[in-house]
PDB file of C-alpha atoms and ligand atoms in Angstrom:
ATOM      1  CA  UNK A   8     -83.429 -44.404  47.506  1.00 76.00           C
ATOM      2  CA  UNK A   9     -86.067 -42.124  46.139  1.00 88.00           C
ATOM      3  CA  UNK A  10     -85.685 -40.481  42.762  1.00 88.00           C
ATOM      4  CA  UNK A  11     -85.274 -37.102  44.459  1.00 89.00           C
ATOM      5  CA  UNK A  12     -82.451 -38.395  46.652  1.00 92.00           C
ATOM      6  CA  UNK A  13     -80.683 -39.907  43.648  1.00 92.00           C
ATOM      7  CA  UNK A  14     -80.965 -36.650  41.761  1.00 90.00           C
ATOM      8  CA  UNK A  15     -79.540 -34.644  44.662  1.00 89.00           C
ATOM      9  CA  UNK A  16     -76.724 -37.160  45.085  1.00 91.00           C
ATOM     10  CA  UNK A  17     -75.947 -36.912  41.372  1.00 89.00           C
ATOM     11  CA  UNK A  18     -75.826 -33.107  41.474  1.00 85.00           C
ATOM     12  CA  UNK A  19     -73.622 -33.129  44.562  1.00 88.00           C
ATOM     13  CA  UNK A  20     -71.238 -35.579  42.914  1.00 90.00           C
ATOM     14  CA  UNK A  21     -71.094 -33.400  39.817  1.00 83.00           C
ATOM     15  CA  UNK A  22     -70.388 -30.276  41.896  1.00 81.00           C
ATOM     16  CA  UNK A  23     -67.669 -32.095  43.842  1.00 86.00           C
ATOM     17  CA  UNK A  24     -66.092 -33.312  40.602  1.00 85.00           C
ATOM     18  CA  UNK A  25     -66.052 -29.791  39.129  1.00 78.00           C
ATOM     19  CA  UNK A  26     -64.651 -28.314  42.347  1.00 80.00           C
ATOM     20  CA  UNK A  27     -62.003 -31.030  42.544  1.00 85.00           C
ATOM     21  CA  UNK A  28     -60.971 -30.551  38.943  1.00 83.00           C
ATOM     22  CA  UNK A  29     -60.750 -26.767  39.306  1.00 81.00           C
ATOM     23  CA  UNK A  30     -58.589 -27.206  42.389  1.00 84.00           C
ATOM     24  CA  UNK A  31     -56.318 -29.769  40.739  1.00 87.00           C
ATOM     25  CA  UNK A  32     -55.938 -27.625  37.606  1.00 87.00           C
ATOM     26  CA  UNK A  33     -55.052 -24.491  39.568  1.00 86.00           C
ATOM     27  CA  UNK A  34     -52.610 -26.366  41.767  1.00 89.00           C
ATOM     28  CA  UNK A  35     -50.719 -27.937  38.878  1.00 89.00           C
ATOM     29  CA  UNK A  36     -50.561 -24.688  36.935  1.00 92.00           C
ATOM     30  CA  UNK A  37     -49.764 -22.404  39.876  1.00 91.00           C
ATOM     31  CA  UNK A  38     -46.963 -24.642  41.076  1.00 93.00           C
ATOM     32  CA  UNK A  39     -45.342 -24.632  37.649  1.00 95.00           C
ATOM     33  CA  UNK A  40     -45.412 -28.411  37.444  1.00 92.00           C
ATOM     34  CA  UNK A  41     -45.875 -28.318  33.677  1.00 93.00           C
ATOM     35  CA  UNK A  42     -45.452 -25.844  30.818  1.00 95.00           C
ATOM     36  CA  UNK A  43     -47.773 -22.857  31.164  1.00 96.00           C
ATOM     37  CA  UNK A  44     -50.274 -22.727  28.316  1.00 97.00           C
ATOM     38  CA  UNK A  45     -52.300 -19.584  27.797  1.00 97.00           C
ATOM     39  CA  UNK A  46     -55.016 -19.195  25.189  1.00 97.00           C
ATOM     40  CA  UNK A  47     -56.255 -15.782  24.165  1.00 98.00           C
ATOM     41  CA  UNK A  48     -59.807 -15.569  22.847  1.00 98.00           C
ATOM     42  CA  UNK A  49     -60.520 -12.224  21.147  1.00 98.00           C
ATOM     43  CA  UNK A  50     -64.026 -10.799  21.431  1.00 97.00           C
ATOM     44  CA  UNK A  51     -65.491  -7.817  19.549  1.00 96.00           C
ATOM     45  CA  UNK A  52     -66.664  -5.639  22.446  1.00 94.00           C
ATOM     46  CA  UNK A  53     -68.310  -2.937  20.312  1.00 93.00           C
ATOM     47  CA  UNK A  54     -69.832  -5.214  17.679  1.00 94.00           C
ATOM     48  CA  UNK A  55     -68.471  -2.861  15.002  1.00 95.00           C
ATOM     49  CA  UNK A  56     -66.706  -3.526  11.709  1.00 96.00           C
ATOM     50  CA  UNK A  57     -63.639  -1.505  12.806  1.00 95.00           C
ATOM     51  CA  UNK A  58     -63.052  -3.684  15.831  1.00 96.00           C
ATOM     52  CA  UNK A  59     -63.748  -6.740  13.687  1.00 97.00           C
ATOM     53  CA  UNK A  60     -61.012  -5.719  11.252  1.00 97.00           C
ATOM     54  CA  UNK A  61     -58.573  -5.148  14.086  1.00 97.00           C
ATOM     55  CA  UNK A  62     -59.291  -8.627  15.449  1.00 97.00           C
ATOM     56  CA  UNK A  63     -58.960 -10.204  11.996  1.00 97.00           C
ATOM     57  CA  UNK A  64     -55.496  -8.639  11.691  1.00 97.00           C
ATOM     58  CA  UNK A  65     -54.285  -9.896  15.103  1.00 97.00           C
ATOM     59  CA  UNK A  66     -51.315 -12.253  14.957  1.00 97.00           C
ATOM     60  CA  UNK A  67     -50.133 -14.721  17.536  1.00 97.00           C
ATOM     61  CA  UNK A  68     -46.750 -12.952  17.294  1.00 97.00           C
ATOM     62  CA  UNK A  69     -48.223  -9.830  18.936  1.00 95.00           C
ATOM     63  CA  UNK A  70     -48.553 -11.722  22.202  1.00 98.00           C
ATOM     64  CA  UNK A  71     -45.239 -13.565  22.328  1.00 97.00           C
ATOM     65  CA  UNK A  72     -43.540 -10.830  24.340  1.00 97.00           C
ATOM     66  CA  UNK A  73     -45.750 -11.889  27.266  1.00 98.00           C
ATOM     67  CA  UNK A  74     -44.010 -15.271  27.333  1.00 97.00           C
ATOM     68  CA  UNK A  75     -40.602 -13.646  27.016  1.00 97.00           C
ATOM     69  CA  UNK A  76     -41.431 -11.228  29.850  1.00 98.00           C
ATOM     70  CA  UNK A  77     -42.431 -14.074  32.178  1.00 98.00           C
ATOM     71  CA  UNK A  78     -39.352 -16.151  31.324  1.00 97.00           C
ATOM     72  CA  UNK A  79     -37.051 -13.141  31.729  1.00 97.00           C
ATOM     73  CA  UNK A  80     -38.539 -11.982  35.049  1.00 98.00           C
ATOM     74  CA  UNK A  81     -38.575 -15.455  36.563  1.00 97.00           C
ATOM     75  CA  UNK A  82     -34.800 -15.751  36.160  1.00 97.00           C
ATOM     76  CA  UNK A  83     -34.188 -13.250  38.965  1.00 94.00           C
ATOM     77  CA  UNK A  84     -36.151 -15.435  41.366  1.00 96.00           C
ATOM     78  CA  UNK A  85     -35.590 -19.008  40.282  1.00 93.00           C
ATOM     79  CA  UNK A  86     -32.806 -19.096  37.699  1.00 93.00           C
ATOM     80  CA  UNK A  87     -33.614 -20.763  34.435  1.00 91.00           C
ATOM     81  CA  UNK A  88     -35.834 -23.561  35.744  1.00 91.00           C
ATOM     82  CA  UNK A  89     -39.250 -22.163  34.749  1.00 95.00           C
ATOM     83  CA  UNK A  90     -41.131 -24.521  32.418  1.00 95.00           C
ATOM     84  CA  UNK A  91     -41.801 -23.070  28.953  1.00 95.00           C
ATOM     85  CA  UNK A  92     -44.641 -20.577  28.545  1.00 97.00           C
ATOM     86  CA  UNK A  93     -46.732 -20.711  25.393  1.00 97.00           C
ATOM     87  CA  UNK A  94     -49.274 -18.113  24.302  1.00 98.00           C
ATOM     88  CA  UNK A  95     -51.793 -19.139  21.680  1.00 97.00           C
ATOM     89  CA  UNK A  96     -54.243 -16.932  19.821  1.00 98.00           C
ATOM     90  CA  UNK A  97     -57.578 -18.670  19.279  1.00 97.00           C
ATOM     91  CA  UNK A  98     -60.393 -17.805  16.917  1.00 95.00           C
ATOM     92  CA  UNK A  99     -62.707 -14.940  17.695  1.00 97.00           C
ATOM     93  CA  UNK A 100     -65.686 -15.633  19.960  1.00 96.00           C
ATOM     94  CA  UNK A 101     -68.861 -13.955  18.800  1.00 93.00           C
ATOM     95  CA  UNK A 102     -70.652 -13.691  22.154  1.00 94.00           C
ATOM     96  CA  UNK A 103     -69.336 -11.239  24.763  1.00 93.00           C
ATOM     97  CA  UNK A 104     -68.596 -12.608  28.256  1.00 94.00           C
ATOM     98  CA  UNK A 105     -71.110 -11.925  31.064  1.00 91.00           C
ATOM     99  CA  UNK A 106     -71.077  -8.439  32.542  1.00 84.00           C
ATOM    100  CA  UNK A 107     -69.384  -8.276  35.933  1.00 81.00           C
ATOM    101  CA  UNK A 108     -71.589  -7.199  38.862  1.00 78.00           C
ATOM    102  CA  UNK A 109     -71.944  -3.469  39.473  1.00 74.00           C
ATOM    103  CA  UNK A 110     -71.297  -4.005  43.131  1.00 69.00           C
ATOM    104  CA  UNK A 111     -67.995  -5.848  43.121  1.00 62.00           C
ATOM    105  CA  UNK A 112     -67.964  -6.158  46.885  1.00 66.00           C
ATOM    106  CA  UNK A 113     -71.192  -8.069  47.229  1.00 71.00           C
ATOM    107  CA  UNK A 114     -70.273 -11.678  47.867  1.00 78.00           C
ATOM    108  CA  UNK A 115     -73.382 -13.102  46.292  1.00 80.00           C
ATOM    109  CA  UNK A 116     -73.196 -11.238  42.970  1.00 82.00           C
ATOM    110  CA  UNK A 117     -69.493 -12.082  42.760  1.00 81.00           C
ATOM    111  CA  UNK A 118     -70.250 -15.785  43.107  1.00 80.00           C
ATOM    112  CA  UNK A 119     -73.049 -15.545  40.583  1.00 84.00           C
ATOM    113  CA  UNK A 120     -70.769 -13.770  38.100  1.00 86.00           C
ATOM    114  CA  UNK A 121     -68.017 -16.346  38.570  1.00 84.00           C
ATOM    115  CA  UNK A 122     -70.510 -19.144  37.839  1.00 84.00           C
ATOM    116  CA  UNK A 123     -71.736 -17.301  34.741  1.00 89.00           C
ATOM    117  CA  UNK A 124     -68.173 -16.799  33.546  1.00 90.00           C
ATOM    118  CA  UNK A 125     -67.339 -20.470  34.050  1.00 87.00           C
ATOM    119  CA  UNK A 126     -70.432 -21.401  32.123  1.00 90.00           C
ATOM    120  CA  UNK A 127     -69.472 -18.978  29.342  1.00 94.00           C
ATOM    121  CA  UNK A 128     -65.971 -20.501  29.198  1.00 93.00           C
ATOM    122  CA  UNK A 129     -67.467 -23.985  29.102  1.00 90.00           C
ATOM    123  CA  UNK A 130     -69.794 -22.999  26.250  1.00 94.00           C
ATOM    124  CA  UNK A 131     -67.238 -21.246  24.066  1.00 95.00           C
ATOM    125  CA  UNK A 132     -63.963 -23.119  24.487  1.00 95.00           C
ATOM    126  CA  UNK A 133     -63.034 -26.774  23.911  1.00 93.00           C
ATOM    127  CA  UNK A 134     -63.355 -28.697  27.171  1.00 88.00           C
ATOM    128  CA  UNK A 135     -60.517 -31.233  27.050  1.00 87.00           C
ATOM    129  CA  UNK A 136     -58.031 -28.987  25.260  1.00 89.00           C
ATOM    130  CA  UNK A 137     -58.586 -26.282  27.860  1.00 90.00           C
ATOM    131  CA  UNK A 138     -57.834 -28.466  30.892  1.00 88.00           C
ATOM    132  CA  UNK A 139     -54.816 -27.130  32.750  1.00 90.00           C
ATOM    133  CA  UNK A 140     -54.557 -24.034  30.551  1.00 94.00           C
ATOM    134  CA  UNK A 141     -55.319 -20.386  31.296  1.00 95.00           C
ATOM    135  CA  UNK A 142     -58.122 -18.932  29.186  1.00 95.00           C
ATOM    136  CA  UNK A 143     -58.210 -15.175  28.732  1.00 96.00           C
ATOM    137  CA  UNK A 144     -61.127 -13.538  26.976  1.00 96.00           C
ATOM    138  CA  UNK A 145     -59.810 -10.281  25.544  1.00 96.00           C
ATOM    139  CA  UNK A 146     -62.672  -7.914  24.766  1.00 95.00           C
ATOM    140  CA  UNK A 147     -61.599  -5.252  22.276  1.00 96.00           C
ATOM    141  CA  UNK A 148     -63.104  -1.775  22.158  1.00 95.00           C
ATOM    142  CA  UNK A 149     -62.486   1.185  19.890  1.00 92.00           C
ATOM    143  CA  UNK A 150     -62.320   3.388  22.978  1.00 84.00           C
ATOM    144  CA  UNK A 151     -61.731   7.104  23.232  1.00 78.00           C
ATOM    145  CA  UNK A 152     -58.319   8.613  23.830  1.00 68.00           C
ATOM    146  CA  UNK A 153     -57.690   9.194  27.494  1.00 64.00           C
ATOM    147  CA  UNK A 154     -60.847   7.400  28.611  1.00 70.00           C
ATOM    148  CA  UNK A 155     -60.182   4.250  30.578  1.00 69.00           C
ATOM    149  CA  UNK A 156     -61.953   1.033  29.665  1.00 72.00           C
ATOM    150  CA  UNK A 157     -63.999  -1.152  31.932  1.00 72.00           C
ATOM    151  CA  UNK A 158     -61.921  -2.894  34.571  1.00 73.00           C
ATOM    152  CA  UNK A 159     -60.515  -6.275  33.660  1.00 74.00           C
ATOM    153  CA  UNK A 160     -61.378  -9.116  35.997  1.00 72.00           C
ATOM    154  CA  UNK A 161     -60.042 -12.564  36.751  1.00 69.00           C
ATOM    155  CA  UNK A 162     -61.376 -15.401  38.853  1.00 69.00           C
ATOM    156  CA  UNK A 163     -59.361 -15.895  41.981  1.00 65.00           C
ATOM    157  CA  UNK A 164     -60.012 -19.588  42.024  1.00 68.00           C
ATOM    158  CA  UNK A 165     -60.000 -20.416  38.345  1.00 77.00           C
ATOM    159  CA  UNK A 166     -57.745 -20.160  35.346  1.00 91.00           C
ATOM    160  CA  UNK A 167     -60.089 -17.784  33.554  1.00 91.00           C
ATOM    161  CA  UNK A 168     -60.008 -14.013  33.085  1.00 91.00           C
ATOM    162  CA  UNK A 169     -61.680 -11.222  31.139  1.00 92.00           C
ATOM    163  CA  UNK A 170     -59.484  -8.424  29.776  1.00 93.00           C
ATOM    164  CA  UNK A 171     -60.700  -5.181  28.220  1.00 93.00           C
ATOM    165  CA  UNK A 172     -58.316  -3.846  25.591  1.00 94.00           C
ATOM    166  CA  UNK A 173     -58.082  -1.191  22.908  1.00 94.00           C
ATOM    167  CA  UNK A 174     -58.615  -2.202  19.280  1.00 95.00           C
ATOM    168  CA  UNK A 175     -55.785   0.008  18.032  1.00 93.00           C
ATOM    169  CA  UNK A 176     -52.432  -1.190  16.778  1.00 93.00           C
ATOM    170  CA  UNK A 177     -50.613   1.601  18.665  1.00 93.00           C
ATOM    171  CA  UNK A 178     -52.085   0.152  21.888  1.00 93.00           C
ATOM    172  CA  UNK A 179     -50.793  -3.388  21.356  1.00 94.00           C
ATOM    173  CA  UNK A 180     -47.854  -2.952  23.749  1.00 96.00           C
ATOM    174  CA  UNK A 181     -50.069  -1.565  26.532  1.00 94.00           C
ATOM    175  CA  UNK A 182     -52.679  -4.230  25.868  1.00 96.00           C
ATOM    176  CA  UNK A 183     -49.983  -6.816  26.582  1.00 97.00           C
ATOM    177  CA  UNK A 184     -49.384  -5.174  29.981  1.00 96.00           C
ATOM    178  CA  UNK A 185     -53.087  -5.519  30.852  1.00 94.00           C
ATOM    179  CA  UNK A 186     -53.235  -9.093  29.548  1.00 96.00           C
ATOM    180  CA  UNK A 187     -50.146 -10.051  31.570  1.00 97.00           C
ATOM    181  CA  UNK A 188     -51.619  -8.403  34.689  1.00 95.00           C
ATOM    182  CA  UNK A 189     -54.785 -10.467  34.322  1.00 93.00           C
ATOM    183  CA  UNK A 190     -52.814 -13.636  33.583  1.00 95.00           C
ATOM    184  CA  UNK A 191     -50.928 -13.106  36.842  1.00 95.00           C
ATOM    185  CA  UNK A 192     -54.246 -12.900  38.701  1.00 92.00           C
ATOM    186  CA  UNK A 193     -55.079 -16.321  37.285  1.00 91.00           C
ATOM    187  CA  UNK A 194     -51.732 -17.536  38.607  1.00 93.00           C
ATOM    188  CA  UNK A 195     -52.567 -16.278  42.116  1.00 92.00           C
ATOM    189  CA  UNK A 196     -51.211 -12.706  42.250  1.00 94.00           C
ATOM    190  CA  UNK A 197     -53.102  -9.865  43.968  1.00 93.00           C
ATOM    191  CA  UNK A 198     -53.470  -6.188  42.998  1.00 94.00           C
ATOM    192  CA  UNK A 199     -50.887  -3.766  44.381  1.00 97.00           C
ATOM    193  CA  UNK A 200     -52.485  -0.338  44.018  1.00 96.00           C
ATOM    194  CA  UNK A 201     -54.746   1.711  46.289  1.00 95.00           C
ATOM    195  CA  UNK A 202     -58.220   3.185  45.780  1.00 92.00           C
ATOM    196  CA  UNK A 203     -56.691   6.137  43.889  1.00 93.00           C
ATOM    197  CA  UNK A 204     -54.807   3.777  41.528  1.00 92.00           C
ATOM    198  CA  UNK A 205     -51.476   4.706  43.171  1.00 96.00           C
ATOM    199  CA  UNK A 206     -48.980   1.844  43.507  1.00 97.00           C
ATOM    200  CA  UNK A 207     -48.714   0.553  47.089  1.00 98.00           C
ATOM    201  CA  UNK A 208     -45.356   0.995  48.760  1.00 97.00           C
ATOM    202  CA  UNK A 209     -43.229  -1.093  48.821  1.00 97.00           C
ATOM    203  CA  UNK A 210     -44.823  -4.074  47.049  1.00 98.00           C
ATOM    204  CA  UNK A 211     -46.294  -2.079  44.138  1.00 98.00           C
ATOM    205  CA  UNK A 212     -43.040  -0.285  43.332  1.00 98.00           C
ATOM    206  CA  UNK A 213     -40.871  -1.433  40.459  1.00 97.00           C
ATOM    207  CA  UNK A 214     -37.703  -0.559  42.365  1.00 97.00           C
ATOM    208  CA  UNK A 215     -38.588  -0.391  46.074  1.00 97.00           C
ATOM    209  CA  UNK A 216     -34.915  -0.404  47.125  1.00 96.00           C
ATOM    210  CA  UNK A 217     -33.892   2.684  45.156  1.00 93.00           C
ATOM    211  CA  UNK A 218     -34.997   6.303  45.734  1.00 95.00           C
ATOM    212  CA  UNK A 219     -38.759   6.275  46.252  1.00 96.00           C
ATOM    213  CA  UNK A 220     -39.690   8.929  43.622  1.00 97.00           C
ATOM    214  CA  UNK A 221     -39.717   9.040  40.719  1.00 97.00           C
ATOM    215  CA  UNK A 222     -39.889   5.342  39.856  1.00 97.00           C
ATOM    216  CA  UNK A 223     -38.978   4.344  36.296  1.00 97.00           C
ATOM    217  CA  UNK A 224     -40.611   0.932  36.016  1.00 98.00           C
ATOM    218  CA  UNK A 225     -43.983  -0.463  37.044  1.00 98.00           C
ATOM    219  CA  UNK A 226     -44.632  -3.514  39.171  1.00 98.00           C
ATOM    220  CA  UNK A 227     -46.923  -5.615  36.986  1.00 98.00           C
ATOM    221  CA  UNK A 228     -49.678  -5.970  39.621  1.00 97.00           C
ATOM    222  CA  UNK A 229     -49.590  -2.241  40.441  1.00 97.00           C
ATOM    223  CA  UNK A 230     -49.928  -1.545  36.730  1.00 96.00           C
ATOM    224  CA  UNK A 231     -48.523   1.982  36.988  1.00 96.00           C
ATOM    225  CA  UNK A 232     -45.200   3.723  37.533  1.00 97.00           C
ATOM    226  CA  UNK A 233     -45.156   5.785  40.739  1.00 97.00           C
ATOM    227  CA  UNK A 234     -43.769   9.123  39.574  1.00 97.00           C
ATOM    228  CA  UNK A 235     -44.664  11.169  42.681  1.00 96.00           C
ATOM    229  CA  UNK A 236     -46.798  10.529  45.815  1.00 95.00           C
ATOM    230  CA  UNK A 237     -49.979  11.336  43.907  1.00 94.00           C
ATOM    231  CA  UNK A 238     -48.882  10.818  40.325  1.00 96.00           C
ATOM    232  CA  UNK A 239     -48.573   7.508  38.529  1.00 96.00           C
ATOM    233  CA  UNK A 240     -48.373   6.807  34.826  1.00 95.00           C
ATOM    234  CA  UNK A 241     -49.234   3.801  32.719  1.00 94.00           C
ATOM    235  CA  UNK A 242     -46.137   2.032  31.335  1.00 96.00           C
ATOM    236  CA  UNK A 243     -45.727   2.075  27.548  1.00 95.00           C
ATOM    237  CA  UNK A 244     -45.183  -1.663  27.438  1.00 97.00           C
ATOM    238  CA  UNK A 245     -43.826  -4.723  29.227  1.00 98.00           C
ATOM    239  CA  UNK A 246     -40.268  -3.447  28.818  1.00 98.00           C
ATOM    240  CA  UNK A 247     -41.157  -0.885  31.501  1.00 98.00           C
ATOM    241  CA  UNK A 248     -42.566  -3.514  33.896  1.00 98.00           C
ATOM    242  CA  UNK A 249     -41.103  -5.896  36.456  1.00 98.00           C
ATOM    243  CA  UNK A 250     -42.410  -8.649  38.719  1.00 98.00           C
ATOM    244  CA  UNK A 251     -41.912  -7.501  42.325  1.00 98.00           C
ATOM    245  CA  UNK A 252     -40.953  -9.680  45.273  1.00 97.00           C
ATOM    246  CA  UNK A 253     -44.477 -10.069  46.649  1.00 98.00           C
ATOM    247  CA  UNK A 254     -46.039 -11.004  43.308  1.00 98.00           C
ATOM    248  CA  UNK A 255     -43.173 -13.458  42.751  1.00 98.00           C
ATOM    249  CA  UNK A 256     -43.937 -15.052  46.111  1.00 97.00           C
ATOM    250  CA  UNK A 257     -47.673 -15.209  45.356  1.00 96.00           C
ATOM    251  CA  UNK A 258     -47.137 -17.043  42.079  1.00 96.00           C
ATOM    252  CA  UNK A 259     -44.669 -19.520  43.586  1.00 96.00           C
ATOM    253  CA  UNK A 260     -41.473 -18.269  42.005  1.00 97.00           C
TER     254      UNK A 260
HETATM  255 ZN1  LIG B 327     -55.874  -6.548  38.869  1.00 51.96          ZN
END
């Protein structure tokens, strides 16, 4: 075999190994064959001292309600047999994750971004300790009141996601809603809102069996409470969210 052929064979083997490992990881995690381990990596999205101070003051405790929410919601679908969920807060990462493509519907730029994100994850997180765990990069911004942040994005085929959150203590509860939403993407769930951010009926409604409007809870993958046909509001925290039947089915509950 020529050197060129050997090199191509080597690269193909490497690609196959990475693809196989990604598939195996996702399958084990998404089928709840072992405890779910989630690691949160905070990132200073503004590169400012204020956001830095907020990150320095973050405690692992702030995120534990995510685990309790998942355990509590799963009971309605599968009793008490869900393996334990653990949420760990890792040290701050100094480099921001790659910017998602402007055109989210172009297949090529989406693939390129997913490769860049995998490479970023590989560079900034421990390799062996991360196997079989979900890694969420939470990018904190000071933000302006009433102005939405950049959209959070997860990889459909990998256990990696990028979440944009507010660096304000009063936003911690809502940040946990966004983090949980993105975590559910990593577990295989799809969005349940339309182009106008209105929850889709019935799968995006917290209580699709009751009166249609107003709803009082949000389906986690719709992310908003449907108050009226064209009005939806952001839930204050996970206590105002539920996992609907379709999301439950998508994540193998
Ligand atoms: Zn989403």
